[in-house]
mmCIF file with all atom_site columns, C-alpha atoms in Angstrom:
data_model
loop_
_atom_site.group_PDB
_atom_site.id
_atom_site.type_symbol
_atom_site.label_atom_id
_atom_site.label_alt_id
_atom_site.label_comp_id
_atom_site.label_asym_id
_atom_site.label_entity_id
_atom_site.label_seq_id
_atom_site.pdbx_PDB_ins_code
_atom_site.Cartn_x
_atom_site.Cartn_y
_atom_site.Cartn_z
_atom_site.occupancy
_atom_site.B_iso_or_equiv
_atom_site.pdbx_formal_charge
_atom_site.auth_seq_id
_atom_site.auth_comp_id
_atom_site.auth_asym_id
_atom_site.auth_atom_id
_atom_site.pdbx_PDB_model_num
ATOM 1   C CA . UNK A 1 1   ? -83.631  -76.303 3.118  1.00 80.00 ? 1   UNK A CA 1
ATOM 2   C CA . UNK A 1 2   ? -80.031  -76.273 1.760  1.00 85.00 ? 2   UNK A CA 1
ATOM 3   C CA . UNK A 1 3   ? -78.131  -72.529 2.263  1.00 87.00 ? 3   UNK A CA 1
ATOM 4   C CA . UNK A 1 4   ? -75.128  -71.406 2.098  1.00 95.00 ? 4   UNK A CA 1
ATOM 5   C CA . UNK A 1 5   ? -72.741  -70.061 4.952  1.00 95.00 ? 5   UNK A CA 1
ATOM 6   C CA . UNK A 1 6   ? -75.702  -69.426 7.656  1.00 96.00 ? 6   UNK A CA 1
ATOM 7   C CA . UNK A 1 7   ? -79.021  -71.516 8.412  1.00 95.00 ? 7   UNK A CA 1
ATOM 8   C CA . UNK A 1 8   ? -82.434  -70.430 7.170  1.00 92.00 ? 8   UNK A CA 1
ATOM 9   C CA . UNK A 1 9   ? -83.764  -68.815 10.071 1.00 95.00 ? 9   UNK A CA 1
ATOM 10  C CA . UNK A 1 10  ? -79.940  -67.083 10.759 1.00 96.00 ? 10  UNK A CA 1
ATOM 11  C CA . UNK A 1 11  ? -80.410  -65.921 7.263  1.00 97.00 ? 11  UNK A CA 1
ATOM 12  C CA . UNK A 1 12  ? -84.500  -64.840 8.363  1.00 97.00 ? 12  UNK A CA 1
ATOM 13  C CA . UNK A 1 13  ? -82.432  -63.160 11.265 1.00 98.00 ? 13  UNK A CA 1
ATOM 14  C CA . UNK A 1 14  ? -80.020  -61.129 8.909  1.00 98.00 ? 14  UNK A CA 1
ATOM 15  C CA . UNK A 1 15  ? -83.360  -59.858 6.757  1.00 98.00 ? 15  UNK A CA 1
ATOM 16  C CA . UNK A 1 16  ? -84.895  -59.121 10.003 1.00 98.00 ? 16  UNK A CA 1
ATOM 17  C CA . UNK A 1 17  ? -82.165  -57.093 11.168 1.00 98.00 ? 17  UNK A CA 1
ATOM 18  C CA . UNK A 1 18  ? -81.163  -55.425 7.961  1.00 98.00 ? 18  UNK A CA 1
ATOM 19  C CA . UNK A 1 19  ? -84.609  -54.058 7.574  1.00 98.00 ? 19  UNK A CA 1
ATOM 20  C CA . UNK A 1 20  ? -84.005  -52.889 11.204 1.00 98.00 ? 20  UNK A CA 1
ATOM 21  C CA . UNK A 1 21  ? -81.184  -50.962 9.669  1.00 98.00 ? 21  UNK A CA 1
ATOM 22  C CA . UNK A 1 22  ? -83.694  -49.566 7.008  1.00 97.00 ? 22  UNK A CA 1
ATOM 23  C CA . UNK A 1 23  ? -86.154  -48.374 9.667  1.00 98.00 ? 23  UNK A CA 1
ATOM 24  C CA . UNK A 1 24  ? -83.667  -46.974 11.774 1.00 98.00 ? 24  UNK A CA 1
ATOM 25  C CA . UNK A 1 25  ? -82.043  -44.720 8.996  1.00 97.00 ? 25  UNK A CA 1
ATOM 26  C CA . UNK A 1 26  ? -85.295  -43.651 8.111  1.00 95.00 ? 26  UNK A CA 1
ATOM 27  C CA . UNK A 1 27  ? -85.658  -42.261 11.428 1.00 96.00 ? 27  UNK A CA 1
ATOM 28  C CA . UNK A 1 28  ? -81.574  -41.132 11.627 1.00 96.00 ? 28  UNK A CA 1
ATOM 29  C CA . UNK A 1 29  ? -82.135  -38.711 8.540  1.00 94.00 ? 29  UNK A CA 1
ATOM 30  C CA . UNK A 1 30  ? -85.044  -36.924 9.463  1.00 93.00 ? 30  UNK A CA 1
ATOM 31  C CA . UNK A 1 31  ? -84.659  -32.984 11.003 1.00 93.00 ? 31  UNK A CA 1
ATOM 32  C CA . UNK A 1 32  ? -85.953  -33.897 13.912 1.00 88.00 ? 32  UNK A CA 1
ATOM 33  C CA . UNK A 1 33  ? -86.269  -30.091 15.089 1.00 91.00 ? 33  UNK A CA 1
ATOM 34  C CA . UNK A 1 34  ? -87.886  -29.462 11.707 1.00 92.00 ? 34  UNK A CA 1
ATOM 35  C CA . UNK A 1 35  ? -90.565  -32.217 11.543 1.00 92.00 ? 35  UNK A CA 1
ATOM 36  C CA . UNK A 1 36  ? -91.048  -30.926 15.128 1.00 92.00 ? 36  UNK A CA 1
ATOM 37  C CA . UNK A 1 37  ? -90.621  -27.445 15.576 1.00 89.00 ? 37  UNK A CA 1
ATOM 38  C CA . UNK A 1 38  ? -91.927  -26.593 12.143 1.00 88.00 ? 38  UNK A CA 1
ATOM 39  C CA . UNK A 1 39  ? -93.994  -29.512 11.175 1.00 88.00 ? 39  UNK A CA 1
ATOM 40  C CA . UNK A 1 40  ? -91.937  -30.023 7.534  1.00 92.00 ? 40  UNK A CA 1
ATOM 41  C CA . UNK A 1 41  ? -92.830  -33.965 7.628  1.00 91.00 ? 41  UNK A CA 1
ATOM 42  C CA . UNK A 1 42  ? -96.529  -33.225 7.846  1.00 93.00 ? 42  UNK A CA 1
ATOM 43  C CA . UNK A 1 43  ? -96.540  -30.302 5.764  1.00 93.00 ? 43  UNK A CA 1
ATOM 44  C CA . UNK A 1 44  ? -95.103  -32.063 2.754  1.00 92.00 ? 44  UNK A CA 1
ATOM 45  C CA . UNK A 1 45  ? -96.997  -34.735 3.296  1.00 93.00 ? 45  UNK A CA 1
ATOM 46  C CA . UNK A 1 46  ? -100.139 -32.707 3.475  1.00 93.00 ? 46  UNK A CA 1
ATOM 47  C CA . UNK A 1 47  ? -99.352  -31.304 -0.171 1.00 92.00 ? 47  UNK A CA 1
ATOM 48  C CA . UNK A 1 48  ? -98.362  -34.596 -1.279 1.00 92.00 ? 48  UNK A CA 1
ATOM 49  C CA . UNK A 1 49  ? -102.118 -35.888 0.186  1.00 93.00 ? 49  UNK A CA 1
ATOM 50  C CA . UNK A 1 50  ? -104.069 -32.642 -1.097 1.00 92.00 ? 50  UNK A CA 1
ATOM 51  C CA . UNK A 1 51  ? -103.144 -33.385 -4.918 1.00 90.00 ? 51  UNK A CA 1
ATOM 52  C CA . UNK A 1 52  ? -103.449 -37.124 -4.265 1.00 92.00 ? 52  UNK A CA 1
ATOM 53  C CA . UNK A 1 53  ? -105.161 -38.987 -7.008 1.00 90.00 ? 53  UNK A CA 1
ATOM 54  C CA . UNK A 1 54  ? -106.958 -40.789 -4.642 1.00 93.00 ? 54  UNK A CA 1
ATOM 55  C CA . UNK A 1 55  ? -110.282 -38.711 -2.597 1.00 93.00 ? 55  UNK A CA 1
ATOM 56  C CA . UNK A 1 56  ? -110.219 -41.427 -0.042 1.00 93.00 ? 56  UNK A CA 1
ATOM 57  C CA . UNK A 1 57  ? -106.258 -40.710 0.660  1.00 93.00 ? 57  UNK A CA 1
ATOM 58  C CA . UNK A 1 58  ? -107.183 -36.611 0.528  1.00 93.00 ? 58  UNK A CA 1
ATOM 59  C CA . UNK A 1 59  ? -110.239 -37.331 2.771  1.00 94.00 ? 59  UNK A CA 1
ATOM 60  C CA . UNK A 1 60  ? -108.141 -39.608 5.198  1.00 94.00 ? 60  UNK A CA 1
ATOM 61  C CA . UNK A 1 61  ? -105.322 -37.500 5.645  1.00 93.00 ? 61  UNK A CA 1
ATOM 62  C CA . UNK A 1 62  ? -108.256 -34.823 5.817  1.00 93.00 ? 62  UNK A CA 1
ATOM 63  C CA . UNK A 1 63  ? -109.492 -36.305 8.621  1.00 95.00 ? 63  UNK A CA 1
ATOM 64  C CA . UNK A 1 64  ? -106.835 -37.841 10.934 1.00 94.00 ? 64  UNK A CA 1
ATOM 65  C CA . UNK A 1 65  ? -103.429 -36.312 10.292 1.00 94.00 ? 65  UNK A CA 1
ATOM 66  C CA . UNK A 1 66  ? -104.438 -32.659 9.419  1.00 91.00 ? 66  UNK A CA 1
ATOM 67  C CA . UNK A 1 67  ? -106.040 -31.587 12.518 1.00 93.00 ? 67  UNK A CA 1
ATOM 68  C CA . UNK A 1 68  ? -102.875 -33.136 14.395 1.00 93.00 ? 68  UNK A CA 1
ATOM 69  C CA . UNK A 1 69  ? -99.711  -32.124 12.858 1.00 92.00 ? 69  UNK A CA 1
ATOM 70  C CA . UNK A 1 70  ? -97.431  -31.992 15.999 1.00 92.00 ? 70  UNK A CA 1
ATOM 71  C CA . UNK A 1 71  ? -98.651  -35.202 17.461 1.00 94.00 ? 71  UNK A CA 1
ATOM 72  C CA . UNK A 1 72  ? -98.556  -36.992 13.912 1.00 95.00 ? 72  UNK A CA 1
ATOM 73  C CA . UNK A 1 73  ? -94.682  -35.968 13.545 1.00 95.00 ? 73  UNK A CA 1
ATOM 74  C CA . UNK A 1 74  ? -94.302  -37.566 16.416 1.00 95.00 ? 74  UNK A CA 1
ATOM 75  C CA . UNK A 1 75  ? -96.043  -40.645 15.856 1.00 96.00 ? 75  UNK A CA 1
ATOM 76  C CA . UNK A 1 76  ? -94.250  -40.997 12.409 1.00 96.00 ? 76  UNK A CA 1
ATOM 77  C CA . UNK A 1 77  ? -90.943  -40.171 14.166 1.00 96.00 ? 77  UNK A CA 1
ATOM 78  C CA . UNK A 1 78  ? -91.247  -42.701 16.781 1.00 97.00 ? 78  UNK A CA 1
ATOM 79  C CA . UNK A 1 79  ? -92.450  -44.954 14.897 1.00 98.00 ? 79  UNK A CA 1
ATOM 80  C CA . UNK A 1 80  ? -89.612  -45.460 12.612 1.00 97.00 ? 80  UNK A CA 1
ATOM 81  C CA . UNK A 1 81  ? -87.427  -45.958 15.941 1.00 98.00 ? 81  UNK A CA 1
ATOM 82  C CA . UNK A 1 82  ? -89.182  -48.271 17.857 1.00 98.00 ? 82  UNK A CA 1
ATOM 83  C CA . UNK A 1 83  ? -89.543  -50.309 14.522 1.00 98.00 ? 83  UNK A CA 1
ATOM 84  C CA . UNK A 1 84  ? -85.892  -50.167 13.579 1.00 98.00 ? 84  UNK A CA 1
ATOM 85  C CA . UNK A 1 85  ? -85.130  -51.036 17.157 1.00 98.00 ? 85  UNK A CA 1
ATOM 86  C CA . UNK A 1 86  ? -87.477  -53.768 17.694 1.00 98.00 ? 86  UNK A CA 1
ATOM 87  C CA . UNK A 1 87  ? -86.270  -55.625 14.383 1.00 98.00 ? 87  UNK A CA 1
ATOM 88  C CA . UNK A 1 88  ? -82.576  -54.997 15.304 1.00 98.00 ? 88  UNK A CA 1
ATOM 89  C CA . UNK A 1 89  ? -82.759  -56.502 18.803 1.00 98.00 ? 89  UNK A CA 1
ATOM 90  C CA . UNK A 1 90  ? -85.662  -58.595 17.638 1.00 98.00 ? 90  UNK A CA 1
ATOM 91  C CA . UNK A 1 91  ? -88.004  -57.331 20.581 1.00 98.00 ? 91  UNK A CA 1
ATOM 92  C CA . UNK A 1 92  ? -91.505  -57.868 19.556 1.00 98.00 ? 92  UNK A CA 1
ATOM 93  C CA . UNK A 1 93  ? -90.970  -59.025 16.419 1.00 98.00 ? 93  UNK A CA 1
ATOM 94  C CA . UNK A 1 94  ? -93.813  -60.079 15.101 1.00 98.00 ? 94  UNK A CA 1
ATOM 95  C CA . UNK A 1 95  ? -95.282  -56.601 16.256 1.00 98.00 ? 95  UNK A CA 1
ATOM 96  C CA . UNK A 1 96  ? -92.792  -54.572 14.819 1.00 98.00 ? 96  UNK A CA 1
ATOM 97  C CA . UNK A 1 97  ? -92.970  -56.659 11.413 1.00 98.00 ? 97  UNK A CA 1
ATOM 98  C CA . UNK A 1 98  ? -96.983  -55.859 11.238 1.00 98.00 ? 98  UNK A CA 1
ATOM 99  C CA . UNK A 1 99  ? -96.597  -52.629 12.206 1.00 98.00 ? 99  UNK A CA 1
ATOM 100 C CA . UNK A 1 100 ? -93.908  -52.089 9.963  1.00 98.00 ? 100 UNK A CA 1
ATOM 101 C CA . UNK A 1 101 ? -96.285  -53.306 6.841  1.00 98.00 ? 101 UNK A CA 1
ATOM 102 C CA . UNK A 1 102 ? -98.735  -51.188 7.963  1.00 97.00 ? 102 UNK A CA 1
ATOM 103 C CA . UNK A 1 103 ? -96.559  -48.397 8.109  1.00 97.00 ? 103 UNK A CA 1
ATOM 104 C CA . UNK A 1 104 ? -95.450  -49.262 4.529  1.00 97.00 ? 104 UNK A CA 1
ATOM 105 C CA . UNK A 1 105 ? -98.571  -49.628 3.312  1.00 96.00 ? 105 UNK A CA 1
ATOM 106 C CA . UNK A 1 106 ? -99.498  -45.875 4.541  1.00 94.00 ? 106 UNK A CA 1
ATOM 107 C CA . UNK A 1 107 ? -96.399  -44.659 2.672  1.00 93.00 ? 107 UNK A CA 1
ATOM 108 C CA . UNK A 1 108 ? -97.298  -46.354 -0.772 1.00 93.00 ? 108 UNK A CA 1
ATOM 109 C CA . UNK A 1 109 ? -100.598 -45.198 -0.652 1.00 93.00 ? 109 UNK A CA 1
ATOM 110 C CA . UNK A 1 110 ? -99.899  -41.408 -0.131 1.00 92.00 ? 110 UNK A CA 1
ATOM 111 C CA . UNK A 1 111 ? -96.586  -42.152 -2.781 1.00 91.00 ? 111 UNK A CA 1
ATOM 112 C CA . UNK A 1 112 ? -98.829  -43.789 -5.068 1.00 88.00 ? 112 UNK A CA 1
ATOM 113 C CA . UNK A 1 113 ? -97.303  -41.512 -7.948 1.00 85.00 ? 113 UNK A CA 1
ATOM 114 C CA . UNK A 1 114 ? -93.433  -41.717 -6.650 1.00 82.00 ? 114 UNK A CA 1
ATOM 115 C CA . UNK A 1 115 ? -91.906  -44.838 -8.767 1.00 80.00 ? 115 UNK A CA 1
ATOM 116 C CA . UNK A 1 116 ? -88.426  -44.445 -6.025 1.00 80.00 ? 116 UNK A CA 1
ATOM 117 C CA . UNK A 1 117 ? -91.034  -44.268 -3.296 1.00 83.00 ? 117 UNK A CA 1
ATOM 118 C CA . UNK A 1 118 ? -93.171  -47.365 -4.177 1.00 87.00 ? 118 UNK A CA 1
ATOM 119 C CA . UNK A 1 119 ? -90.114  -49.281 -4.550 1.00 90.00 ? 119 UNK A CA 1
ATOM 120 C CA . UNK A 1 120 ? -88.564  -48.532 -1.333 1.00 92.00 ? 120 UNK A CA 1
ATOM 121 C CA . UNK A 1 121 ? -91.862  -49.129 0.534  1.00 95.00 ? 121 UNK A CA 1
ATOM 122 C CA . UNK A 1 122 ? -92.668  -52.335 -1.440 1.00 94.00 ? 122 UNK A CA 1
ATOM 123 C CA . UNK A 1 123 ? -89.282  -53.645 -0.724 1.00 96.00 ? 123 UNK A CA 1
ATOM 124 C CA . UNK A 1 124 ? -90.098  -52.757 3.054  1.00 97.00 ? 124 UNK A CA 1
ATOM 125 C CA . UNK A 1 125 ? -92.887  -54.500 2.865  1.00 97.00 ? 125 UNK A CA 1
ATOM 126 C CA . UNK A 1 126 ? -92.159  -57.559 1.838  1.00 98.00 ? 126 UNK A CA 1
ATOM 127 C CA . UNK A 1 127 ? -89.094  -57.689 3.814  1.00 98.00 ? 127 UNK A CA 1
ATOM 128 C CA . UNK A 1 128 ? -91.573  -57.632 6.834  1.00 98.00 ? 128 UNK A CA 1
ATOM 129 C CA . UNK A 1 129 ? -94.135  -60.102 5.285  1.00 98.00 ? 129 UNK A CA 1
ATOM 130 C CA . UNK A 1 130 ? -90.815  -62.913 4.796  1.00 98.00 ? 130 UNK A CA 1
ATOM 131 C CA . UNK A 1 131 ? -89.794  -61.874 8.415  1.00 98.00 ? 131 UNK A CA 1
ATOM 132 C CA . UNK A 1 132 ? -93.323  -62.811 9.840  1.00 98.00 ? 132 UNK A CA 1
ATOM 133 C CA . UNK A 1 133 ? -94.308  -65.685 7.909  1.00 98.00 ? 133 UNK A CA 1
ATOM 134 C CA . UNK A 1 134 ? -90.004  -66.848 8.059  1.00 97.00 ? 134 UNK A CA 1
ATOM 135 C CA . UNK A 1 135 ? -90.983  -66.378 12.095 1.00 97.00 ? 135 UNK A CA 1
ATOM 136 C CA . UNK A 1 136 ? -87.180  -64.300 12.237 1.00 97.00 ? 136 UNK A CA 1
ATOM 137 C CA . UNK A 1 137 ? -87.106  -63.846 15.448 1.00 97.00 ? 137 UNK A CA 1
ATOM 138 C CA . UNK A 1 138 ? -86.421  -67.352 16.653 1.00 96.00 ? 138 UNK A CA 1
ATOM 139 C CA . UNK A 1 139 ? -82.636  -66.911 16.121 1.00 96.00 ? 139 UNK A CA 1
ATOM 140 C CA . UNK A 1 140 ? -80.708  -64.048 17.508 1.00 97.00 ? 140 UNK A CA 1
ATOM 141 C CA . UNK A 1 141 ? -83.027  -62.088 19.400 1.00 97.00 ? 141 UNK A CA 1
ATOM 142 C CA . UNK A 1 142 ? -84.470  -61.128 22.546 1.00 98.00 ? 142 UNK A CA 1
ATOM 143 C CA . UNK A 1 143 ? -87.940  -62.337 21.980 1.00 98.00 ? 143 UNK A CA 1
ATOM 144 C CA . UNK A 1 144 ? -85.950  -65.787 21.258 1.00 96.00 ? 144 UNK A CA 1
ATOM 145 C CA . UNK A 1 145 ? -83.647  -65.452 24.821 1.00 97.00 ? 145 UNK A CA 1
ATOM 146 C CA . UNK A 1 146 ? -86.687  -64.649 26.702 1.00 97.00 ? 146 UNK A CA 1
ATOM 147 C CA . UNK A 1 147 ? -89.103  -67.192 24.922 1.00 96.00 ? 147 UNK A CA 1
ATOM 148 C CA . UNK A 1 148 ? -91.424  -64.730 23.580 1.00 94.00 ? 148 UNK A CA 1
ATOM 149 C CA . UNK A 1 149 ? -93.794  -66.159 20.878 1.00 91.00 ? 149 UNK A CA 1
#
């Protein structure tokens, strides 16, 4: 593989890391004290999933984030930083990359009628899918120092 400037996997690495970035402002952004205090994350989200076009999304959300709210926000919350610091220090990698999808995934499914959203989360997405199948944590990152994977 020919590149320019960097090596494939150091430019895996930058992907890796710039998704990082991604996940991290995601989390950055958010009212914390909001999505916690008052539960806005989950409460807009719980709008969004009641008018959903979808029943299995309505029924879903229904089931497992509705009768949860507070823990939820914090799941969501936490999420995005452990995944924005995994991918950054590359701790876990392949973990945080799956997880990430997954995580993705969830979005563009409740966002299934947001064009901005779908791109964002698609983007995501396939950002992680390149980073796990690219394996971008063998160059500059911790799961490469300590011989993880």
């Amino acid at each position: 593989m020919d590149t320019i400037w960097l090596t494939g996997a150091e430019w895996l690495a930058v992907l890796r890391i710039g998704l990082g970035l991604w996940w991290l402002e995601s989390w950055r952004h958010k009212d914390r004290k909001a999505w916690f205090e008052r539960g806005s994350g989950i409460t807009w989200a719980a709008g969004i999933a009641a008018e959903h076009r979808w029943s299995a999304v309505r029924s879903g959300f229904d089931t497992v984030v509705a009768p949860h709210p507070r823990a939820m926000a914090y799941v969501v919350v936490s999420a995005e930083l452990a995944l924005g610091l995994g991918l950054i220090t590359g701790f876990l990698t392949p973990i945080a990359l799956a997880g990430g999808f997954l995580l993705n995934a969830l979005y563009f499914t409740l966002m299934i009628h947001d064009v901005a959203e779908q791109g964002q989360n698609a983007m995501m997405a396939l950002m992680s899918v390149v980073g796990l199948f690219g394996m971008s944590w063998q160059t500059w990152s911790l799961d490469s120092a300590l011989g993880l994977f």
